[in-house]
Short mmCIF file of N, CA and C in Angstrom, two decimals:
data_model
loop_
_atom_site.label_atom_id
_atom_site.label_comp_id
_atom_site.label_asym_id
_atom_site.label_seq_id
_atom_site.Cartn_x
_atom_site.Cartn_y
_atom_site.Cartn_z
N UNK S 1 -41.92 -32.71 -21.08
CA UNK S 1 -41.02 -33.78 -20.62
C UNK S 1 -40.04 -33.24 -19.58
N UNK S 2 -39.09 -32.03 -19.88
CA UNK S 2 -38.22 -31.66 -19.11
C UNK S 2 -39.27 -30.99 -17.74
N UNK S 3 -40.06 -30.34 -17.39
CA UNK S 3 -41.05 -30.31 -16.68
C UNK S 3 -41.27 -31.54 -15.60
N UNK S 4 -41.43 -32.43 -16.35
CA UNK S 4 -42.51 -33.85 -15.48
C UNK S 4 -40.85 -34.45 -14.79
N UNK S 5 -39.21 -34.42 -15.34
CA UNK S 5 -38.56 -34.42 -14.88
C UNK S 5 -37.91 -33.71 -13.90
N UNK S 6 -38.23 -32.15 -13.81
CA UNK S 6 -37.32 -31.47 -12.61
C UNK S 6 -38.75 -31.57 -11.47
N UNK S 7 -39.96 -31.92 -11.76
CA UNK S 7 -41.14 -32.19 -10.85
C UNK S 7 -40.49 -33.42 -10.17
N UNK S 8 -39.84 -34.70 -10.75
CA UNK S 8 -39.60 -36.14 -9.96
C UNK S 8 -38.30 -35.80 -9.16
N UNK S 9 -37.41 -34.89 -9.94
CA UNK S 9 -36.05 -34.52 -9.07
C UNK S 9 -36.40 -33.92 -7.54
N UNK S 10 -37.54 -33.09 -7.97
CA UNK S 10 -38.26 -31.74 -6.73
C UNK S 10 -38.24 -33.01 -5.34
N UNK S 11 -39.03 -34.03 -6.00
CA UNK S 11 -40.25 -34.73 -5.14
C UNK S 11 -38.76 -35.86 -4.73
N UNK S 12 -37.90 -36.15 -5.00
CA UNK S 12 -36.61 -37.14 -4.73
C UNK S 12 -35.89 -35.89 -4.12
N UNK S 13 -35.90 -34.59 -4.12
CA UNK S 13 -35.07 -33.66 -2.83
C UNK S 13 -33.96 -33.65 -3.60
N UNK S 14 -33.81 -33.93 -5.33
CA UNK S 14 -32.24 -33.26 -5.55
C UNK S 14 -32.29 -32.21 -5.98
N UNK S 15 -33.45 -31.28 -6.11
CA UNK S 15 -33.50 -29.86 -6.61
C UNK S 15 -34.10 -29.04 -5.36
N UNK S 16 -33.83 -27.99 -5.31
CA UNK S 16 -34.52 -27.03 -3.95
C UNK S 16 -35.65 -26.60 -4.43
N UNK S 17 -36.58 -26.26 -3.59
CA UNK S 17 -37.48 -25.39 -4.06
C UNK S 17 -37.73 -24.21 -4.91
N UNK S 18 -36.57 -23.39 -4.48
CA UNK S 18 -36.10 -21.82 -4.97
C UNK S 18 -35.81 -22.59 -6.22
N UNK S 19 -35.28 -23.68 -6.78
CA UNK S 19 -35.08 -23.58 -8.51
C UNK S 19 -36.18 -24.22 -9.09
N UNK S 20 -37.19 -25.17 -8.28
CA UNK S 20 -37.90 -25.50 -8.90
C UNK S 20 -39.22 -24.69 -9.38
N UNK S 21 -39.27 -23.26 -8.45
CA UNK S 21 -40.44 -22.31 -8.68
C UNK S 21 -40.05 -21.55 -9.73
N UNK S 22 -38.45 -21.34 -9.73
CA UNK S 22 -37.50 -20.76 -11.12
C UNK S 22 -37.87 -21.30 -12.71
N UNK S 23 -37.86 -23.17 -12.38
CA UNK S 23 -38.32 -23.39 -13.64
C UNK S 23 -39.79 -23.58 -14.24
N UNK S 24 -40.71 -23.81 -12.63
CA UNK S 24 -41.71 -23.06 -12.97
C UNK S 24 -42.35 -22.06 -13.60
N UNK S 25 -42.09 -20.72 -13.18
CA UNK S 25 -42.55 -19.58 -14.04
C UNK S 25 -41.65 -19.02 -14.96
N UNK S 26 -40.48 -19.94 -15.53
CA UNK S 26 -40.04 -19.47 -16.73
C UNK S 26 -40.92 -20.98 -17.78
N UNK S 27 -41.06 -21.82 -17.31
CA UNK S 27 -42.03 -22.45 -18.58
C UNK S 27 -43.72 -21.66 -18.57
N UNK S 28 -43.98 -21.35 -17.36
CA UNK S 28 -45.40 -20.31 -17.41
C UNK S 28 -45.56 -19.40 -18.43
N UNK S 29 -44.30 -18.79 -18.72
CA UNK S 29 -44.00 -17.19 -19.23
C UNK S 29 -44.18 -17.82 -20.92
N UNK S 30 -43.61 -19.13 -21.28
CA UNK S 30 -43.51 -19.58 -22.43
C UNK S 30 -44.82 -20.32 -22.57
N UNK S 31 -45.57 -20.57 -21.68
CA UNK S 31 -47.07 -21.13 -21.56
C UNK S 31 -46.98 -22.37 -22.10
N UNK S 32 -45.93 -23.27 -21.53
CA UNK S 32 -46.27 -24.63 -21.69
C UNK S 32 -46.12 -25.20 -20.15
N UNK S 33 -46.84 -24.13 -19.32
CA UNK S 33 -46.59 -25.31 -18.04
C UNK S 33 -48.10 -26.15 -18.11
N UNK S 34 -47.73 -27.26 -17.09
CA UNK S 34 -49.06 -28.46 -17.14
C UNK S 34 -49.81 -27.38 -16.68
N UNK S 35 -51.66 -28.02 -16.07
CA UNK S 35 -51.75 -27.42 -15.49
C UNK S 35 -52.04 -27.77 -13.82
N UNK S 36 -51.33 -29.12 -13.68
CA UNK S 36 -51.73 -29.61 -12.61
C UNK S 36 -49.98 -29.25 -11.82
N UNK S 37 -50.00 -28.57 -11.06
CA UNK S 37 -48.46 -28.31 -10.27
C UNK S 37 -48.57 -28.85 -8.73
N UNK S 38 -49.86 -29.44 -8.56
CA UNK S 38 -49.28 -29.97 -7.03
C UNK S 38 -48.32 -30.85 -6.92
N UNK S 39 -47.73 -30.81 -6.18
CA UNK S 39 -46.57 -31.97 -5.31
C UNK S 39 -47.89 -32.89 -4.47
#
């Protein structure tokens, strides 16, 4: 859930990139990322 939300923030431009690759590979590391990450 928190995932599919900082993905809609990414794609609306209120998060930067640099934090969204941040919360990327810290949910990777915990292995619950999706596995679909395109924008």
């Amino acid at each position: 859930m928190a995932l599919a939300l900082m993905k809609h923030l990414f794609n609306q431009g209120k998060i930067s990139e640099k934090v969204y690759k941040k919360i990327l590979s810290k949910y990777e590391k915990k292995g619950l990322a999706e596995s679909n990450n395109s924008c």
